[in-house]
PDB file of C-alpha atoms in Angstrom:
ATOM      1  CA  UNK W   1     123.213-189.464  13.764  1.00 93.00           C
ATOM      2  CA  UNK W   2     125.577-188.000  11.243  1.00 95.00           C
ATOM      3  CA  UNK W   3     124.417-184.494  12.132  1.00 95.00           C
ATOM      4  CA  UNK W   4     125.114-184.752  15.819  1.00 97.00           C
ATOM      5  CA  UNK W   5     128.772-183.552  15.789  1.00 97.00           C
ATOM      6  CA  UNK W   6     127.980-180.557  13.563  1.00 97.00           C
ATOM      7  CA  UNK W   7     124.970-179.537  15.664  1.00 98.00           C
ATOM      8  CA  UNK W   8     127.033-179.906  18.784  1.00 98.00           C
ATOM      9  CA  UNK W   9     129.451-177.297  17.522  1.00 98.00           C
ATOM     10  CA  UNK W  10     126.476-175.001  16.868  1.00 98.00           C
ATOM     11  CA  UNK W  11     124.877-175.539  20.299  1.00 98.00           C
ATOM     12  CA  UNK W  12     128.259-174.886  21.868  1.00 98.00           C
ATOM     13  CA  UNK W  13     128.576-171.566  20.163  1.00 98.00           C
ATOM     14  CA  UNK W  14     124.940-170.658  21.227  1.00 98.00           C
ATOM     15  CA  UNK W  15     125.818-171.489  24.886  1.00 98.00           C
ATOM     16  CA  UNK W  16     129.157-169.581  24.640  1.00 98.00           C
ATOM     17  CA  UNK W  17     127.110-166.571  23.631  1.00 98.00           C
ATOM     18  CA  UNK W  18     124.906-166.845  26.732  1.00 98.00           C
ATOM     19  CA  UNK W  19     121.813-168.269  25.021  1.00 98.00           C
ATOM     20  CA  UNK W  20     119.810-171.410  25.200  1.00 98.00           C
ATOM     21  CA  UNK W  21     120.026-173.763  22.075  1.00 98.00           C
ATOM     22  CA  UNK W  22     116.652-174.817  21.060  1.00 98.00           C
ATOM     23  CA  UNK W  23     115.242-177.181  18.299  1.00 98.00           C
ATOM     24  CA  UNK W  24     111.941-177.900  16.729  1.00 97.00           C
ATOM     25  CA  UNK W  25     110.839-181.290  15.838  1.00 97.00           C
ATOM     26  CA  UNK W  26     108.082-181.651  13.160  1.00 95.00           C
ATOM     27  CA  UNK W  27     106.730-183.757  10.317  1.00 96.00           C
ATOM     28  CA  UNK W  28     105.515-181.908   7.144  1.00 94.00           C
ATOM     29  CA  UNK W  29     102.721-184.370   6.630  1.00 96.00           C
ATOM     30  CA  UNK W  30     100.515-183.372   3.665  1.00 95.00           C
ATOM     31  CA  UNK W  31     102.763-180.376   2.927  1.00 93.00           C
ATOM     32  CA  UNK W  32     105.817-182.528   2.247  1.00 93.00           C
ATOM     33  CA  UNK W  33     107.636-183.567  -0.834  1.00 94.00           C
ATOM     34  CA  UNK W  34     108.470-180.003  -2.022  1.00 89.00           C
ATOM     35  CA  UNK W  35     111.448-178.143  -3.392  1.00 87.00           C
ATOM     36  CA  UNK W  36     113.391-175.905  -1.062  1.00 84.00           C
ATOM     37  CA  UNK W  37     112.058-172.360  -0.863  1.00 84.00           C
ATOM     38  CA  UNK W  38     114.976-170.950  -3.049  1.00 90.00           C
ATOM     39  CA  UNK W  39     114.209-173.606  -5.647  1.00 89.00           C
ATOM     40  CA  UNK W  40     110.517-172.647  -6.190  1.00 84.00           C
ATOM     41  CA  UNK W  41     108.717-174.291  -3.231  1.00 80.00           C
ATOM     42  CA  UNK W  42     106.817-176.555  -5.572  1.00 87.00           C
ATOM     43  CA  UNK W  43     105.267-179.839  -4.378  1.00 91.00           C
ATOM     44  CA  UNK W  44     106.933-182.779  -6.206  1.00 91.00           C
ATOM     45  CA  UNK W  45     105.148-185.855  -7.210  1.00 91.00           C
ATOM     46  CA  UNK W  46     105.833-189.078  -5.534  1.00 92.00           C
ATOM     47  CA  UNK W  47     107.567-190.495  -8.522  1.00 93.00           C
ATOM     48  CA  UNK W  48     110.051-187.530  -8.778  1.00 92.00           C
ATOM     49  CA  UNK W  49     113.652-188.436  -7.846  1.00 92.00           C
ATOM     50  CA  UNK W  50     113.517-185.896  -4.969  1.00 89.00           C
ATOM     51  CA  UNK W  51     109.768-186.517  -4.078  1.00 92.00           C
ATOM     52  CA  UNK W  52     107.974-188.895  -1.811  1.00 93.00           C
ATOM     53  CA  UNK W  53     104.493-190.060  -0.960  1.00 95.00           C
ATOM     54  CA  UNK W  54     103.055-187.601   1.383  1.00 95.00           C
ATOM     55  CA  UNK W  55     101.069-188.912   4.359  1.00 96.00           C
ATOM     56  CA  UNK W  56      98.469-187.520   6.662  1.00 97.00           C
ATOM     57  CA  UNK W  57      95.710-188.577   9.084  1.00 97.00           C
ATOM     58  CA  UNK W  58      93.337-188.963   6.131  1.00 97.00           C
ATOM     59  CA  UNK W  59      93.671-189.009   2.543  1.00 96.00           C
ATOM     60  CA  UNK W  60      92.976-185.359   1.981  1.00 95.00           C
ATOM     61  CA  UNK W  61      95.301-183.059   0.110  1.00 93.00           C
ATOM     62  CA  UNK W  62      96.322-179.825   1.780  1.00 92.00           C
ATOM     63  CA  UNK W  63      95.049-177.728  -1.040  1.00 88.00           C
ATOM     64  CA  UNK W  64      96.577-174.705  -2.908  1.00 87.00           C
ATOM     65  CA  UNK W  65      99.909-175.649  -4.470  1.00 85.00           C
ATOM     66  CA  UNK W  66      99.814-178.995  -2.461  1.00 88.00           C
ATOM     67  CA  UNK W  67      97.860-181.134  -4.927  1.00 87.00           C
ATOM     68  CA  UNK W  68      99.454-184.699  -4.946  1.00 85.00           C
ATOM     69  CA  UNK W  69      97.465-187.441  -3.332  1.00 85.00           C
ATOM     70  CA  UNK W  70      97.882-188.158   0.330  1.00 91.00           C
ATOM     71  CA  UNK W  71      98.095-191.606   1.832  1.00 95.00           C
ATOM     72  CA  UNK W  72      96.332-192.056   5.216  1.00 97.00           C
ATOM     73  CA  UNK W  73      98.790-193.226   7.960  1.00 98.00           C
ATOM     74  CA  UNK W  74      98.109-196.725   9.390  1.00 98.00           C
ATOM     75  CA  UNK W  75      98.186-197.224  13.139  1.00 98.00           C
ATOM     76  CA  UNK W  76     101.591-198.873  12.879  1.00 98.00           C
ATOM     77  CA  UNK W  77     102.990-195.990  10.877  1.00 98.00           C
ATOM     78  CA  UNK W  78     101.608-193.581  13.583  1.00 98.00           C
ATOM     79  CA  UNK W  79     103.316-195.720  16.329  1.00 98.00           C
ATOM     80  CA  UNK W  80     106.547-195.605  14.368  1.00 98.00           C
ATOM     81  CA  UNK W  81     106.403-191.850  14.087  1.00 98.00           C
ATOM     82  CA  UNK W  82     106.130-191.497  17.769  1.00 98.00           C
ATOM     83  CA  UNK W  83     109.231-193.683  18.166  1.00 98.00           C
ATOM     84  CA  UNK W  84     110.896-191.504  15.508  1.00 98.00           C
ATOM     85  CA  UNK W  85     110.145-188.397  17.586  1.00 98.00           C
ATOM     86  CA  UNK W  86     111.687-189.992  20.594  1.00 98.00           C
ATOM     87  CA  UNK W  87     114.846-191.000  18.661  1.00 98.00           C
ATOM     88  CA  UNK W  88     115.030-187.326  17.337  1.00 98.00           C
ATOM     89  CA  UNK W  89     114.696-185.947  20.765  1.00 98.00           C
ATOM     90  CA  UNK W  90     117.521-188.244  21.976  1.00 98.00           C
ATOM     91  CA  UNK W  91     119.784-187.001  19.085  1.00 98.00           C
ATOM     92  CA  UNK W  92     118.852-183.334  19.969  1.00 98.00           C
ATOM     93  CA  UNK W  93     119.871-183.920  23.507  1.00 98.00           C
ATOM     94  CA  UNK W  94     123.180-185.624  22.435  1.00 98.00           C
ATOM     95  CA  UNK W  95     123.780-182.573  20.349  1.00 98.00           C
ATOM     96  CA  UNK W  96     123.410-180.307  23.296  1.00 98.00           C
ATOM     97  CA  UNK W  97     120.104-178.746  22.776  1.00 98.00           C
ATOM     98  CA  UNK W  98     118.415-177.559  25.878  1.00 98.00           C
ATOM     99  CA  UNK W  99     114.880-176.800  24.694  1.00 98.00           C
ATOM    100  CA  UNK W 100     112.639-178.843  22.501  1.00 98.00           C
ATOM    101  CA  UNK W 101     109.509-177.764  20.701  1.00 98.00           C
ATOM    102  CA  UNK W 102     107.065-180.047  18.932  1.00 98.00           C
ATOM    103  CA  UNK W 103     105.780-178.472  15.787  1.00 97.00           C
ATOM    104  CA  UNK W 104     102.107-179.126  15.627  1.00 97.00           C
ATOM    105  CA  UNK W 105     101.048-176.066  13.513  1.00 96.00           C
ATOM    106  CA  UNK W 106     101.025-174.565  10.033  1.00 94.00           C
ATOM    107  CA  UNK W 107      99.421-177.479   8.329  1.00 93.00           C
ATOM    108  CA  UNK W 108     102.082-180.000   9.378  1.00 95.00           C
ATOM    109  CA  UNK W 109     101.168-183.425  10.493  1.00 97.00           C
ATOM    110  CA  UNK W 110     100.270-182.615  14.046  1.00 97.00           C
ATOM    111  CA  UNK W 111      97.975-179.721  12.780  1.00 96.00           C
ATOM    112  CA  UNK W 112      96.361-182.113  10.400  1.00 97.00           C
ATOM    113  CA  UNK W 113      95.585-184.675  13.217  1.00 98.00           C
ATOM    114  CA  UNK W 114      94.205-181.763  15.284  1.00 98.00           C
ATOM    115  CA  UNK W 115      91.974-180.362  12.563  1.00 97.00           C
ATOM    116  CA  UNK W 116      88.621-181.993  11.891  1.00 97.00           C
ATOM    117  CA  UNK W 117      88.855-180.654   8.334  1.00 96.00           C
ATOM    118  CA  UNK W 118      92.052-182.730   7.660  1.00 96.00           C
ATOM    119  CA  UNK W 119      91.363-185.595  10.071  1.00 98.00           C
ATOM    120  CA  UNK W 120      88.337-187.509   9.124  1.00 97.00           C
ATOM    121  CA  UNK W 121      89.454-190.850  10.619  1.00 97.00           C
ATOM    122  CA  UNK W 122      86.907-193.104  12.292  1.00 97.00           C
ATOM    123  CA  UNK W 123      89.299-194.830  14.597  1.00 98.00           C
ATOM    124  CA  UNK W 124      90.835-193.758  17.935  1.00 98.00           C
ATOM    125  CA  UNK W 125      92.881-190.967  16.207  1.00 98.00           C
ATOM    126  CA  UNK W 126      89.696-189.236  14.735  1.00 98.00           C
ATOM    127  CA  UNK W 127      86.399-187.793  15.590  1.00 97.00           C
ATOM    128  CA  UNK W 128      86.350-186.159  19.018  1.00 97.00           C
ATOM    129  CA  UNK W 129      88.784-183.583  20.127  1.00 97.00           C
ATOM    130  CA  UNK W 130      90.178-186.127  22.664  1.00 97.00           C
ATOM    131  CA  UNK W 131      90.721-188.599  19.760  1.00 98.00           C
ATOM    132  CA  UNK W 132      92.280-186.040  17.452  1.00 98.00           C
ATOM    133  CA  UNK W 133      94.708-185.138  20.163  1.00 98.00           C
ATOM    134  CA  UNK W 134      95.842-188.716  20.726  1.00 98.00           C
ATOM    135  CA  UNK W 135      98.576-188.304  18.159  1.00 98.00           C
ATOM    136  CA  UNK W 136      99.886-185.396  20.199  1.00 98.00           C
ATOM    137  CA  UNK W 137      99.659-187.039  23.487  1.00 98.00           C
ATOM    138  CA  UNK W 138     101.358-190.095  22.432  1.00 98.00           C
ATOM    139  CA  UNK W 139     104.120-188.097  20.753  1.00 98.00           C
ATOM    140  CA  UNK W 140     104.576-185.983  23.802  1.00 97.00           C
ATOM    141  CA  UNK W 141     104.773-189.068  26.005  1.00 98.00           C
ATOM    142  CA  UNK W 142     107.391-190.713  23.759  1.00 98.00           C
ATOM    143  CA  UNK W 143     109.452-187.602  23.740  1.00 98.00           C
ATOM    144  CA  UNK W 144     109.158-186.843  27.433  1.00 97.00           C
ATOM    145  CA  UNK W 145     110.293-190.438  28.191  1.00 98.00           C
ATOM    146  CA  UNK W 146     113.690-189.474  26.820  1.00 98.00           C
ATOM    147  CA  UNK W 147     113.821-185.709  27.240  1.00 98.00           C
ATOM    148  CA  UNK W 148     114.826-184.744  30.774  1.00 98.00           C
ATOM    149  CA  UNK W 149     112.252-183.196  32.994  1.00 96.00           C
ATOM    150  CA  UNK W 150     114.690-180.391  33.823  1.00 97.00           C
ATOM    151  CA  UNK W 151     114.696-179.129  30.115  1.00 98.00           C
ATOM    152  CA  UNK W 152     111.625-177.378  28.593  1.00 98.00           C
ATOM    153  CA  UNK W 153     109.302-179.434  26.387  1.00 98.00           C
ATOM    154  CA  UNK W 154     107.162-177.083  24.342  1.00 98.00           C
ATOM    155  CA  UNK W 155     104.742-177.138  21.476  1.00 97.00           C
ATOM    156  CA  UNK W 156     103.626-174.856  18.628  1.00 97.00           C
ATOM    157  CA  UNK W 157     100.073-175.549  17.962  1.00 97.00           C
ATOM    158  CA  UNK W 158      97.638-174.162  15.324  1.00 94.00           C
ATOM    159  CA  UNK W 159      94.814-172.593  17.206  1.00 94.00           C
ATOM    160  CA  UNK W 160      92.247-171.660  14.519  1.00 93.00           C
ATOM    161  CA  UNK W 161      91.404-173.164  11.155  1.00 93.00           C
ATOM    162  CA  UNK W 162      89.325-170.001  10.203  1.00 93.00           C
ATOM    163  CA  UNK W 163      86.565-172.237   9.308  1.00 94.00           C
ATOM    164  CA  UNK W 164      83.437-172.928  11.410  1.00 95.00           C
ATOM    165  CA  UNK W 165      83.896-176.794  10.907  1.00 95.00           C
ATOM    166  CA  UNK W 166      87.573-176.589  11.922  1.00 95.00           C
ATOM    167  CA  UNK W 167      89.626-176.034  14.979  1.00 96.00           C
ATOM    168  CA  UNK W 168      88.505-173.036  17.210  1.00 95.00           C
ATOM    169  CA  UNK W 169      90.658-171.298  19.695  1.00 95.00           C
ATOM    170  CA  UNK W 170      88.744-172.909  22.586  1.00 96.00           C
ATOM    171  CA  UNK W 171      89.862-176.311  21.170  1.00 96.00           C
ATOM    172  CA  UNK W 172      93.532-175.164  21.372  1.00 96.00           C
ATOM    173  CA  UNK W 173      93.112-173.942  24.959  1.00 96.00           C
ATOM    174  CA  UNK W 174      91.662-177.495  25.847  1.00 97.00           C
ATOM    175  CA  UNK W 175      94.457-179.110  24.024  1.00 97.00           C
ATOM    176  CA  UNK W 176      97.024-177.183  26.092  1.00 97.00           C
ATOM    177  CA  UNK W 177      95.443-178.256  29.283  1.00 97.00           C
ATOM    178  CA  UNK W 178      95.371-181.979  28.117  1.00 96.00           C
ATOM    179  CA  UNK W 179      98.856-181.917  26.929  1.00 97.00           C
ATOM    180  CA  UNK W 180     100.168-180.372  30.212  1.00 96.00           C
ATOM    181  CA  UNK W 181      99.338-183.747  31.764  1.00 95.00           C
ATOM    182  CA  UNK W 182     101.743-185.338  29.121  1.00 96.00           C
ATOM    183  CA  UNK W 183     104.839-183.229  29.902  1.00 94.00           C
ATOM    184  CA  UNK W 184     104.060-179.968  28.179  1.00 97.00           C
ATOM    185  CA  UNK W 185     105.834-176.942  29.754  1.00 98.00           C
ATOM    186  CA  UNK W 186     104.726-174.210  27.431  1.00 97.00           C
ATOM    187  CA  UNK W 187     102.575-173.712  24.445  1.00 97.00           C
ATOM    188  CA  UNK W 188     103.039-171.307  21.473  1.00 96.00           C
ATOM    189  CA  UNK W 189      99.626-170.928  19.902  1.00 95.00           C
ATOM    190  CA  UNK W 190      99.787-170.045  16.261  1.00 92.00           C
ATOM    191  CA  UNK W 191      96.912-168.699  14.192  1.00 83.00           C
ATOM    192  CA  UNK W 192      97.163-171.587  11.631  1.00 67.00           C
TER     193      UNK W 192
END
């Protein structure tokens, strides 16, 4: 809430310049707890003063420089994340943003739920493509409930895991069709 006034000044300038202010909502998931890029972009352990316990759909590390253990989200934590997305959308609207994009790509939390490589859950959020998209559908529903229909709600989605066992481009096309029924106006398909 403390950021709304400052962001309102930014959106006003953007509108004065004849453009549409847009914002992206995302959750870093397994790639979280890291230093800022100009500080080295190193993942910090959960016990570091600036670190935290990273979470994902399953207890699987992202890999590469992301090596600290991942804690699998509980159903209640997933529901709370959806409520958090809705609260963030309300703040974005209050700050004057007129376009909202859900960031479900690049290894972030939404991408992890979508990928069978990262999501090995056996409950209603894992397994089939439809189940792996449940996180996205519920997040979109929560945001669309507070984001006006007249304003675009878009999504950036990773469309290929570059692994035969992972997300394939056809999965992303199916996801876009499914999410359109949940208020999606436009999809930005990213390679990862």
